[in-house]
XYZ file of C-alpha atoms in Angstrom:
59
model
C -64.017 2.538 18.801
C -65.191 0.915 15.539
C -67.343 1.954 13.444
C -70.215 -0.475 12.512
C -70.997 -1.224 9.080
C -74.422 0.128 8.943
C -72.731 3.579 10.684
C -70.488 3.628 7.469
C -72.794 3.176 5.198
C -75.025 5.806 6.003
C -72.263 7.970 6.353
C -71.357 7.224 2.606
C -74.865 7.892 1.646
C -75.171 11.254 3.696
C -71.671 12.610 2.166
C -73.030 11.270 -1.554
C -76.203 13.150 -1.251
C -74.539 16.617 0.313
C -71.391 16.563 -2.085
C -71.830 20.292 -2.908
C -73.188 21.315 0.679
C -69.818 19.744 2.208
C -67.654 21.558 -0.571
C -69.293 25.030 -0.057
C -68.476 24.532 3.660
C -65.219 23.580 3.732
C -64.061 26.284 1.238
C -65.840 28.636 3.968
C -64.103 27.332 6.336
C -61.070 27.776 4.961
C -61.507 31.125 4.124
C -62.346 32.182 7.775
C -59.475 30.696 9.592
C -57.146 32.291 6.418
C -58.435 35.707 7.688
C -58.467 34.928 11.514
C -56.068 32.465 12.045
C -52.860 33.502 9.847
C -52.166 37.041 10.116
C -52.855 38.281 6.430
C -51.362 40.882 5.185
C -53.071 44.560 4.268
C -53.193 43.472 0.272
C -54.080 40.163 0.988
C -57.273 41.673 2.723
C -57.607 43.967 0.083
C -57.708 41.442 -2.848
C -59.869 39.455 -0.557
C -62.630 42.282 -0.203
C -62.337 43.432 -4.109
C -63.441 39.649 -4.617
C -65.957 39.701 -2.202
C -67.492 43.227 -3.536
C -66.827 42.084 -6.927
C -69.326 39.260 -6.641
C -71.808 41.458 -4.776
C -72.277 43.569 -7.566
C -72.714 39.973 -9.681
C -76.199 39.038 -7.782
């Protein structure tokens, strides 16, 4: 199904005005299905959680 032209625009204005929203939320995502989805390693969990405590301590 096409998309109308008023549908794309305000698509293009949504994505222009949540840039950083849509960022945060795909590097999220990515993240998650790293740790659920591909069978990580012991050390790869551990660097993971030293990053995440690391920048708990930071706030």
């Amino acid at each position: 199904m096409a998309r109308s032209e008023a549908l794309k625009k305000a698509q293009q204005k949504y994505y222009s005005k949540h840039k950083e929203e849509m960022k945060r939320n795909m590097y999220k995502s990515h993240a998650k299905h790293f740790v659920l989805d591909f069978d990580p390693t012991q050390e790869e969990l551990l660097e993971l959680k030293k990053l995440i405590e690391k920048k708990l301590g930071e706030m």
